[in-house]
CSV table of C-alpha atoms in Angstrom, one decimal:
chain,number,residue,atom,x,y,z
A,96,UNK,CA,-5.9,3.1,-29.4
A,97,UNK,CA,-6.9,4.9,-26.2
A,98,UNK,CA,-4.1,6.0,-23.9
A,99,UNK,CA,-3.0,3.0,-21.8
A,100,UNK,CA,-0.6,3.2,-18.9
A,101,UNK,CA,1.2,0.1,-17.6
A,102,UNK,CA,2.7,0.2,-14.1
A,103,UNK,CA,5.8,-2.0,-13.8
A,104,UNK,CA,7.7,-3.2,-10.8
A,105,UNK,CA,11.3,-4.5,-11.3
A,106,UNK,CA,12.6,-4.0,-7.7
A,107,UNK,CA,11.9,-7.1,-5.6
A,108,UNK,CA,10.3,-9.0,-8.4
A,109,UNK,CA,8.6,-8.4,-11.7
A,110,UNK,CA,4.9,-7.5,-12.0
A,111,UNK,CA,2.9,-5.4,-14.4
A,112,UNK,CA,-0.5,-3.8,-13.8
A,113,UNK,CA,-2.9,-2.4,-16.4
A,114,UNK,CA,-6.4,-1.3,-15.5
A,115,UNK,CA,-6.2,-2.9,-12.0
A,116,UNK,CA,-5.2,-6.3,-13.6
A,117,UNK,CA,-1.8,-7.6,-12.5
A,118,UNK,CA,0.5,-10.3,-13.8
A,119,UNK,CA,3.6,-11.4,-11.9
A,120,UNK,CA,6.6,-13.6,-12.4
A,121,UNK,CA,5.6,-15.4,-9.1
A,122,UNK,CA,3.4,-17.7,-11.2
A,123,UNK,CA,4.7,-21.2,-12.0
A,124,UNK,CA,5.0,-20.6,-15.8
A,125,UNK,CA,8.3,-21.2,-17.6
A,126,UNK,CA,11.0,-18.6,-16.9
A,127,UNK,CA,11.9,-17.9,-20.6
A,128,UNK,CA,8.7,-16.1,-21.6
A,129,UNK,CA,9.2,-13.8,-18.6
A,130,UNK,CA,12.8,-13.2,-19.5
A,131,UNK,CA,11.7,-11.9,-22.9
A,132,UNK,CA,9.1,-9.6,-21.4
A,133,UNK,CA,11.5,-8.3,-18.7
A,134,UNK,CA,14.3,-7.7,-21.2
A,135,UNK,CA,11.9,-5.7,-23.5
A,136,UNK,CA,10.7,-3.6,-20.6
A,137,UNK,CA,14.3,-3.0,-19.3
A,138,UNK,CA,15.4,-1.8,-22.8
A,139,UNK,CA,12.1,-0.2,-23.7
A,140,UNK,CA,13.7,2.8,-25.4
A,141,UNK,CA,15.0,0.8,-28.4
A,142,UNK,CA,14.1,-2.1,-30.7
A,143,UNK,CA,15.7,-5.4,-29.9
A,144,UNK,CA,17.0,-7.6,-32.7
A,145,UNK,CA,16.0,-11.3,-33.0
A,146,UNK,CA,19.7,-12.2,-32.8
A,147,UNK,CA,20.0,-10.3,-29.5
A,148,UNK,CA,17.1,-12.2,-28.0
A,149,UNK,CA,18.4,-15.5,-29.3
A,150,UNK,CA,21.7,-14.8,-27.6
A,151,UNK,CA,19.9,-13.8,-24.4
A,152,UNK,CA,17.9,-17.1,-24.2
A,153,UNK,CA,20.1,-19.7,-25.9
A,154,UNK,CA,23.6,-18.3,-25.4
A,155,UNK,CA,25.0,-21.6,-24.1
A,156,UNK,CA,22.7,-24.0,-25.9
A,157,UNK,CA,22.0,-23.0,-29.5
A,158,UNK,CA,18.7,-24.2,-30.8
A,159,UNK,CA,18.6,-26.2,-34.1
A,160,UNK,CA,16.2,-23.6,-35.4
A,161,UNK,CA,16.7,-20.5,-33.3
A,162,UNK,CA,14.5,-18.3,-35.4
A,163,UNK,CA,11.5,-20.7,-35.1
A,164,UNK,CA,12.2,-21.2,-31.4
A,165,UNK,CA,12.2,-17.5,-30.8
A,166,UNK,CA,8.9,-17.0,-32.6
A,167,UNK,CA,7.4,-19.7,-30.4
A,168,UNK,CA,8.8,-18.1,-27.3
A,169,UNK,CA,7.5,-14.6,-28.2
A,170,UNK,CA,4.1,-16.2,-28.8
A,171,UNK,CA,4.3,-17.6,-25.2
A,172,UNK,CA,5.4,-14.2,-23.9
A,173,UNK,CA,2.4,-12.6,-25.5
A,174,UNK,CA,0.2,-15.2,-23.9
A,175,UNK,CA,1.3,-13.8,-20.5
A,176,UNK,CA,-0.3,-10.5,-21.5
A,177,UNK,CA,-3.7,-11.9,-22.4
A,178,UNK,CA,-5.3,-11.2,-18.9
A,179,UNK,CA,-5.1,-7.4,-19.7
A,180,UNK,CA,-7.8,-7.9,-22.4
A,181,UNK,CA,-5.6,-6.0,-24.9
A,182,UNK,CA,-4.4,-7.7,-28.1
A,183,UNK,CA,-1.0,-8.9,-27.1
A,184,UNK,CA,0.4,-8.0,-30.6
A,185,UNK,CA,-0.4,-4.4,-29.6
A,186,UNK,CA,1.8,-4.7,-26.5
A,187,UNK,CA,4.8,-6.6,-27.8
A,188,UNK,CA,5.3,-5.5,-31.4
A,189,UNK,CA,7.4,-6.9,-34.2
A,190,UNK,CA,8.8,-5.2,-37.2
A,191,UNK,CA,11.8,-5.6,-39.6
A,192,UNK,CA,13.2,-8.5,-37.6
A,193,UNK,CA,13.1,-6.7,-34.2
A,194,UNK,CA,10.9,-6.8,-31.2
A,195,UNK,CA,9.9,-4.0,-28.8
A,196,UNK,CA,7.4,-2.9,-26.2
A,197,UNK,CA,4.9,-0.7,-28.0
A,198,UNK,CA,6.1,2.9,-27.3
A,199,UNK,CA,2.4,4.0,-27.5
A,200,UNK,CA,1.8,2.1,-24.3
A,201,UNK,CA,3.0,4.4,-21.6
A,202,UNK,CA,5.1,2.7,-18.9
A,203,UNK,CA,5.5,3.8,-15.3
A,204,UNK,CA,8.5,1.8,-14.0
A,205,UNK,CA,9.6,1.8,-10.4
A,206,UNK,CA,13.3,2.0,-11.4
A,207,UNK,CA,12.7,5.3,-13.2
A,208,UNK,CA,10.9,6.7,-10.2
A,209,UNK,CA,13.7,5.5,-7.9
A,210,UNK,CA,16.4,7.1,-10.1
A,211,UNK,CA,14.4,10.4,-10.3
A,212,UNK,CA,13.9,10.6,-6.5
A,213,UNK,CA,17.6,10.0,-5.8
A,214,UNK,CA,18.6,12.5,-8.4
A,215,UNK,CA,16.4,15.1,-6.8
A,216,UNK,CA,17.6,14.2,-3.3
A,217,UNK,CA,21.2,15.0,-4.4
A,218,UNK,CA,20.2,18.6,-5.3
A,219,UNK,CA,22.3,20.6,-2.8
A,220,UNK,CA,19.9,23.6,-3.0
A,221,UNK,CA,17.2,21.6,-1.2
A,222,UNK,CA,16.8,21.7,2.5
A,223,UNK,CA,17.7,18.6,4.6
A,224,UNK,CA,14.0,18.0,5.3
A,225,UNK,CA,13.2,18.0,1.5
A,226,UNK,CA,16.2,15.7,0.8
A,227,UNK,CA,15.1,13.3,3.6
A,228,UNK,CA,11.6,13.1,2.2
A,229,UNK,CA,12.8,12.3,-1.2
A,230,UNK,CA,15.2,9.7,0.1
A,231,UNK,CA,12.5,8.0,2.2
A,232,UNK,CA,10.2,7.9,-0.9
A,233,UNK,CA,13.0,6.2,-2.9
A,234,UNK,CA,13.7,3.7,-0.1
A,235,UNK,CA,10.0,2.9,0.1
A,236,UNK,CA,10.0,2.0,-3.6
A,237,UNK,CA,12.8,-0.4,-3.1
A,238,UNK,CA,11.0,-3.7,-2.4
A,239,UNK,CA,14.1,-5.8,-3.0
A,240,UNK,CA,16.9,-6.3,-5.5
A,241,UNK,CA,16.4,-5.9,-9.2
A,242,UNK,CA,14.6,-8.9,-10.8
A,243,UNK,CA,15.7,-11.4,-8.2
A,244,UNK,CA,14.3,-14.4,-10.0
A,245,UNK,CA,16.6,-13.5,-12.9
A,246,UNK,CA,19.5,-12.5,-10.7
A,247,UNK,CA,22.0,-14.9,-12.4
A,248,UNK,CA,21.3,-13.5,-15.9
A,249,UNK,CA,24.4,-11.7,-17.3
A,250,UNK,CA,22.4,-8.6,-18.3
A,251,UNK,CA,20.6,-8.4,-14.9
A,252,UNK,CA,23.8,-8.6,-12.7
A,253,UNK,CA,25.1,-5.1,-13.4
A,254,UNK,CA,21.7,-3.5,-13.0
A,255,UNK,CA,21.0,-5.4,-9.8
A,256,UNK,CA,24.4,-4.4,-8.5
A,257,UNK,CA,23.8,-0.8,-9.4
A,258,UNK,CA,20.4,-0.5,-7.8
A,259,UNK,CA,21.5,-2.4,-4.7
A,260,UNK,CA,24.4,0.0,-4.2
A,261,UNK,CA,22.1,3.0,-4.8
A,262,UNK,CA,19.8,1.7,-2.1
A,263,UNK,CA,22.7,1.2,0.4
A,264,UNK,CA,24.0,4.7,-0.2
A,265,UNK,CA,20.5,6.3,0.1
A,266,UNK,CA,19.8,4.4,3.3
A,267,UNK,CA,23.1,5.7,4.8
A,268,UNK,CA,22.2,9.2,3.8
A,269,UNK,CA,18.7,9.0,5.3
A,270,UNK,CA,20.0,7.5,8.5
A,271,UNK,CA,22.5,10.4,8.9
A,272,UNK,CA,19.6,12.9,8.4
A,273,UNK,CA,17.3,11.1,10.8
A,274,UNK,CA,20.1,10.9,13.4
A,275,UNK,CA,20.4,14.7,13.3
A,276,UNK,CA,16.6,14.8,14.1
A,277,UNK,CA,17.1,12.1,16.8
A,278,UNK,CA,14.2,10.2,15.1
A,279,UNK,CA,15.1,6.9,16.7
A,280,UNK,CA,12.0,5.0,15.9
A,281,UNK,CA,12.2,5.8,12.2
A,282,UNK,CA,15.8,4.8,12.2
A,283,UNK,CA,15.0,1.5,13.7
A,284,UNK,CA,12.3,0.8,11.1
A,285,UNK,CA,14.6,1.8,8.2
A,286,UNK,CA,17.6,-0.2,9.5
A,287,UNK,CA,15.4,-3.4,9.8
A,288,UNK,CA,14.5,-3.0,6.2
A,289,UNK,CA,18.0,-2.3,5.1
A,290,UNK,CA,19.4,-5.3,7.0
A,291,UNK,CA,16.9,-7.6,5.2
A,292,UNK,CA,18.4,-6.4,1.9
A,293,UNK,CA,22.1,-6.1,3.0
A,294,UNK,CA,22.8,-8.1,6.2
A,295,UNK,CA,26.6,-7.7,5.8
A,296,UNK,CA,26.6,-3.9,6.4
A,297,UNK,CA,27.4,-3.6,10.1
A,298,UNK,CA,26.7,0.1,10.0
A,299,UNK,CA,23.0,-0.7,9.7
A,300,UNK,CA,23.3,-3.0,12.7
A,301,UNK,CA,25.1,-0.4,14.6
A,302,UNK,CA,22.4,2.2,14.0
A,303,UNK,CA,19.6,-0.2,14.8
A,304,UNK,CA,21.2,-1.1,18.1
A,305,UNK,CA,21.9,2.6,18.9
A,306,UNK,CA,18.4,3.6,18.0
A,307,UNK,CA,16.9,0.9,20.2
A,308,UNK,CA,19.1,2.0,23.1
A,309,UNK,CA,18.0,5.6,22.6
A,310,UNK,CA,14.3,4.5,22.7
A,311,UNK,CA,14.9,3.0,26.1
A,312,UNK,CA,14.8,-0.6,24.7
A,313,UNK,CA,18.1,-1.7,26.3
A,314,UNK,CA,17.3,-5.4,26.3
A,315,UNK,CA,16.3,-5.4,22.6
A,316,UNK,CA,19.5,-3.5,21.9
A,317,UNK,CA,21.6,-6.1,23.7
A,318,UNK,CA,19.8,-9.0,22.1
A,319,UNK,CA,20.4,-7.6,18.6
A,320,UNK,CA,24.0,-6.9,19.5
A,321,UNK,CA,24.5,-10.5,20.5
A,322,UNK,CA,22.6,-11.7,17.4
A,323,UNK,CA,24.7,-9.5,15.1
A,324,UNK,CA,28.1,-10.5,16.5
A,325,UNK,CA,27.1,-14.2,16.5
A,326,UNK,CA,25.9,-13.9,12.9
A,327,UNK,CA,29.1,-12.1,11.8
A,328,UNK,CA,31.3,-14.6,13.4
A,329,UNK,CA,29.4,-17.8,12.7
A,330,UNK,CA,27.5,-17.2,9.5
A,331,UNK,CA,29.5,-14.7,7.6
A,332,UNK,CA,33.0,-15.4,9.0
A,333,UNK,CA,33.5,-11.6,9.5
A,334,UNK,CA,34.9,-9.8,12.5
A,335,UNK,CA,32.6,-7.1,13.6
A,336,UNK,CA,33.9,-3.5,13.4
A,337,UNK,CA,35.5,-1.7,16.3
A,338,UNK,CA,32.6,0.8,16.2
A,339,UNK,CA,30.1,-2.0,16.7
A,340,UNK,CA,32.1,-3.6,19.5
A,341,UNK,CA,32.5,-0.2,21.3
A,342,UNK,CA,28.7,0.2,21.3
A,343,UNK,CA,28.4,-2.7,23.7
A,344,UNK,CA,29.9,-0.7,26.5
A,345,UNK,CA,27.3,2.0,26.1
A,346,UNK,CA,24.2,-0.3,25.9
A,347,UNK,CA,25.2,-2.6,28.8
A,348,UNK,CA,25.1,0.2,31.4
A,349,UNK,CA,21.7,1.1,32.7
A,350,UNK,CA,21.0,4.6,33.9
A,351,UNK,CA,21.1,4.8,37.7
A,352,UNK,CA,19.5,7.2,40.1
A,353,UNK,CA,20.9,8.0,43.5
A,354,UNK,CA,21.1,4.8,45.7
A,355,UNK,CA,22.2,4.5,49.3
A,356,UNK,CA,21.9,0.7,49.9
A,357,UNK,CA,25.1,-1.1,48.9
A,358,UNK,CA,23.5,-4.5,49.1
A,359,UNK,CA,21.0,-3.4,46.4
A,360,UNK,CA,23.8,-2.1,44.2
A,361,UNK,CA,25.7,-5.4,44.6
A,362,UNK,CA,22.6,-7.4,43.7
A,363,UNK,CA,22.2,-5.4,40.5
A,364,UNK,CA,25.8,-6.1,39.5
A,365,UNK,CA,25.7,-9.9,40.0
A,366,UNK,CA,25.8,-12.1,37.0
A,367,UNK,CA,22.4,-13.1,35.7
A,368,UNK,CA,23.5,-16.8,35.6
A,369,UNK,CA,26.3,-18.7,37.3
A,370,UNK,CA,28.2,-20.4,34.5
A,371,UNK,CA,31.1,-22.7,35.3
A,372,UNK,CA,34.5,-22.0,34.0
A,373,UNK,CA,36.3,-18.8,33.2
A,374,UNK,CA,34.7,-15.4,32.6
A,375,UNK,CA,33.8,-14.9,28.9
A,376,UNK,CA,33.2,-11.2,28.2
A,377,UNK,CA,32.9,-8.9,25.2
A,378,UNK,CA,36.1,-7.4,23.8
A,379,UNK,CA,35.5,-3.8,25.1
A,380,UNK,CA,35.1,-5.2,28.6
A,381,UNK,CA,38.2,-7.4,28.2
A,382,UNK,CA,40.1,-4.4,27.1
A,383,UNK,CA,39.1,-2.5,30.2
A,384,UNK,CA,40.2,-5.4,32.3
A,385,UNK,CA,43.5,-5.5,30.5
A,386,UNK,CA,44.0,-1.8,31.1
A,387,UNK,CA,43.2,-2.2,34.8
A,388,UNK,CA,45.6,-5.1,35.1
A,389,UNK,CA,48.4,-3.0,33.5
A,390,UNK,CA,47.8,-0.4,36.2
A,391,UNK,CA,47.8,-3.0,39.0
A,392,UNK,CA,51.1,-4.7,38.0
A,393,UNK,CA,52.7,-1.3,37.7
A,394,UNK,CA,52.1,-1.1,41.5
A,395,UNK,CA,52.5,-4.7,42.6
A,396,UNK,CA,55.1,-6.0,40.1
A,397,UNK,CA,53.1,-9.2,39.6
A,398,UNK,CA,53.3,-11.1,36.3
A,399,UNK,CA,50.2,-11.4,34.0
A,400,UNK,CA,50.3,-12.9,30.6
A,401,UNK,CA,48.2,-12.3,27.5
A,402,UNK,CA,47.5,-15.4,25.3
A,403,UNK,CA,46.2,-15.5,21.7
A,404,UNK,CA,44.7,-18.8,20.4
A,405,UNK,CA,44.2,-19.1,16.6
A,406,UNK,CA,42.4,-21.7,14.5
A,407,UNK,CA,43.4,-22.1,10.8
A,408,UNK,CA,43.2,-24.7,8.1
A,409,UNK,CA,46.2,-26.8,7.0
A,410,UNK,CA,47.3,-24.0,4.7
A,411,UNK,CA,47.2,-21.4,7.4
A,412,UNK,CA,44.1,-19.8,6.1
A,413,UNK,CA,40.7,-19.1,7.6
A,414,UNK,CA,38.6,-22.4,7.4
A,415,UNK,CA,35.2,-22.5,5.7
A,416,UNK,CA,32.5,-20.8,7.8
A,417,UNK,CA,30.7,-23.9,8.9
A,418,UNK,CA,34.0,-25.5,10.1
A,419,UNK,CA,35.1,-22.3,11.8
A,420,UNK,CA,31.7,-22.0,13.7
A,421,UNK,CA,31.9,-25.5,15.0
A,422,UNK,CA,35.6,-25.3,15.9
A,423,UNK,CA,35.2,-22.0,17.7
A,424,UNK,CA,32.3,-23.2,19.7
A,425,UNK,CA,34.5,-26.1,20.9
A,426,UNK,CA,37.4,-23.7,21.5
A,427,UNK,CA,35.1,-21.6,23.7
A,428,UNK,CA,34.3,-24.7,25.8
A,429,UNK,CA,37.9,-25.7,25.9
A,430,UNK,CA,39.1,-22.3,27.2
A,431,UNK,CA,36.3,-22.0,29.8
A,432,UNK,CA,37.2,-25.4,31.2
A,433,UNK,CA,40.9,-24.9,31.1
A,434,UNK,CA,41.1,-21.6,33.0
A,435,UNK,CA,40.2,-20.7,36.6
A,436,UNK,CA,36.8,-19.1,37.3
A,437,UNK,CA,38.5,-15.8,38.0
A,438,UNK,CA,40.3,-15.7,34.6
A,439,UNK,CA,38.9,-13.8,31.7
A,440,UNK,CA,38.8,-14.4,27.9
A,441,UNK,CA,37.1,-12.9,24.9
A,442,UNK,CA,36.6,-13.6,21.2
A,443,UNK,CA,38.9,-11.3,19.3
A,444,UNK,CA,38.2,-12.2,15.7
A,445,UNK,CA,36.5,-14.9,13.5
A,446,UNK,CA,39.1,-17.5,14.4
A,447,UNK,CA,40.9,-16.1,17.5
A,448,UNK,CA,40.4,-15.9,21.3
A,449,UNK,CA,42.3,-13.8,23.8
A,450,UNK,CA,43.0,-15.0,27.3
A,451,UNK,CA,44.4,-13.2,30.4
A,452,UNK,CA,46.5,-15.3,32.7
A,453,UNK,CA,47.5,-14.1,36.1
A,454,UNK,CA,50.5,-16.4,36.6
A,455,UNK,CA,53.9,-16.4,38.0
A,456,UNK,CA,56.0,-17.3,35.0
A,457,UNK,CA,56.0,-17.8,31.2
A,458,UNK,CA,56.4,-21.5,31.8
A,459,UNK,CA,53.2,-21.7,33.8
A,460,UNK,CA,51.5,-19.8,31.1
A,461,UNK,CA,52.7,-22.3,28.5
A,462,UNK,CA,51.2,-25.1,30.6
A,463,UNK,CA,47.8,-23.4,30.5
A,464,UNK,CA,47.9,-22.7,26.8
A,465,UNK,CA,48.9,-26.3,26.1
A,466,UNK,CA,46.0,-27.5,28.3
A,467,UNK,CA,43.6,-25.4,26.2
A,468,UNK,CA,44.9,-27.0,23.0
A,469,UNK,CA,44.6,-30.5,24.5
A,470,UNK,CA,41.1,-29.9,25.7
A,471,UNK,CA,40.1,-28.6,22.3
A,472,UNK,CA,41.5,-31.7,20.6
A,473,UNK,CA,39.4,-33.9,22.8
A,474,UNK,CA,36.3,-32.0,21.7
A,475,UNK,CA,37.2,-31.5,18.0
A,476,UNK,CA,38.8,-34.8,16.9
A,477,UNK,CA,39.1,-34.0,13.2
A,478,UNK,CA,42.7,-33.2,12.1
A,479,UNK,CA,42.1,-30.7,9.3
A,480,UNK,CA,42.6,-27.7,11.6
A,481,UNK,CA,45.8,-26.2,13.0
A,482,UNK,CA,45.7,-24.6,16.5
A,483,UNK,CA,48.4,-22.2,17.3
A,484,UNK,CA,49.0,-19.9,20.3
A,485,UNK,CA,51.3,-17.1,21.3
A,486,UNK,CA,52.0,-15.9,24.9
A,487,UNK,CA,53.4,-12.5,26.0
A,488,UNK,CA,53.8,-10.8,29.4
A,489,UNK,CA,51.6,-7.8,29.8
A,490,UNK,CA,53.7,-4.6,30.2
A,491,UNK,CA,52.8,-2.5,33.2
A,492,UNK,CA,51.3,0.9,32.6
A,493,UNK,CA,53.8,3.7,32.5
A,494,UNK,CA,53.7,6.7,34.9
A,495,UNK,CA,52.9,8.9,31.9
A,496,UNK,CA,50.0,6.8,30.9
A,497,UNK,CA,48.5,7.0,34.4
A,498,UNK,CA,49.1,10.7,34.9
A,499,UNK,CA,46.1,12.9,34.7
A,500,UNK,CA,45.9,15.1,31.7
A,501,UNK,CA,46.8,18.7,32.1
A,502,UNK,CA,43.9,21.1,31.8
């Protein structure tokens, strides 16, 4: 037999190419024949016993005649290979009760290339530029998770987990090296791909936002920040990291040249819209307001209270994400309508809001917090949620805190 090379993709979906002819698991044929082929490719360095394949396919539903059923299934697997114009028995071979991919048919598998590129990128003797090039080649190979259509198979899960984690680690390493080069556009592109594969990693979101900001795309950076925080809160029920929250303060400020007209400056600082109700702001902004108020009350002696509103289920735990999302949207409306226009509040976590109450007494603060709960109950009438709150006077800043640092 002449030398034949088969090119195989496992990452992002299975496909095999021989002599410019490609077969893929995206067709509508039964999954079981593909499972046999994928398994034989994955464990191509050994012969696989009939019993192992029977356990693979019928582990939970033993066939009356597993041996005969396996022969039929292998026949269907070989039928998948007919488009190559090579006798299928020469590709999937059988001997002494075992099956295997013919070792004389050379395989070029993307997972092997991926592993090799990452191994070479970890060579400490290479320059950063060489390591980056190898990492980017590996990341380009990663078209998605390992055999996603078979992702629930017991043998696929550990391999999928392994390659997924390797991709995440390699992406982080590449981003660090690209950041040293200030290659912001390349970072944006890489982060977008990484987010498609791992949307839970807020480090990818952070670097995408930061890279957009450094390209002068402030509005895109702000839009993705808002999209990310909403997604983390509402879809994933995850509180964004402090690092991500801190980024908001950086990207919200535009660079200003020298200006002499105060009216122009005031216009630039006005709210883009005129929402009714209290002022809802991002947590870093709220924290700055909190620190400012601590300085103010140190001078005036006024009383300002900090309130925390928490939503939980009947067992005191975080509700299911879709319930939390709906409830927190109603809580946002309840707080905005219960406070004065000059009061500020912020979302602190998945199921909590902070409010700042310039008031004269703890009793008055209690009245406001109870009004928030009542207004929420009018909007969210189901009883499966608990709403609790706490209220505490804000301590004035100390002289030591306000003193300038010694040089």
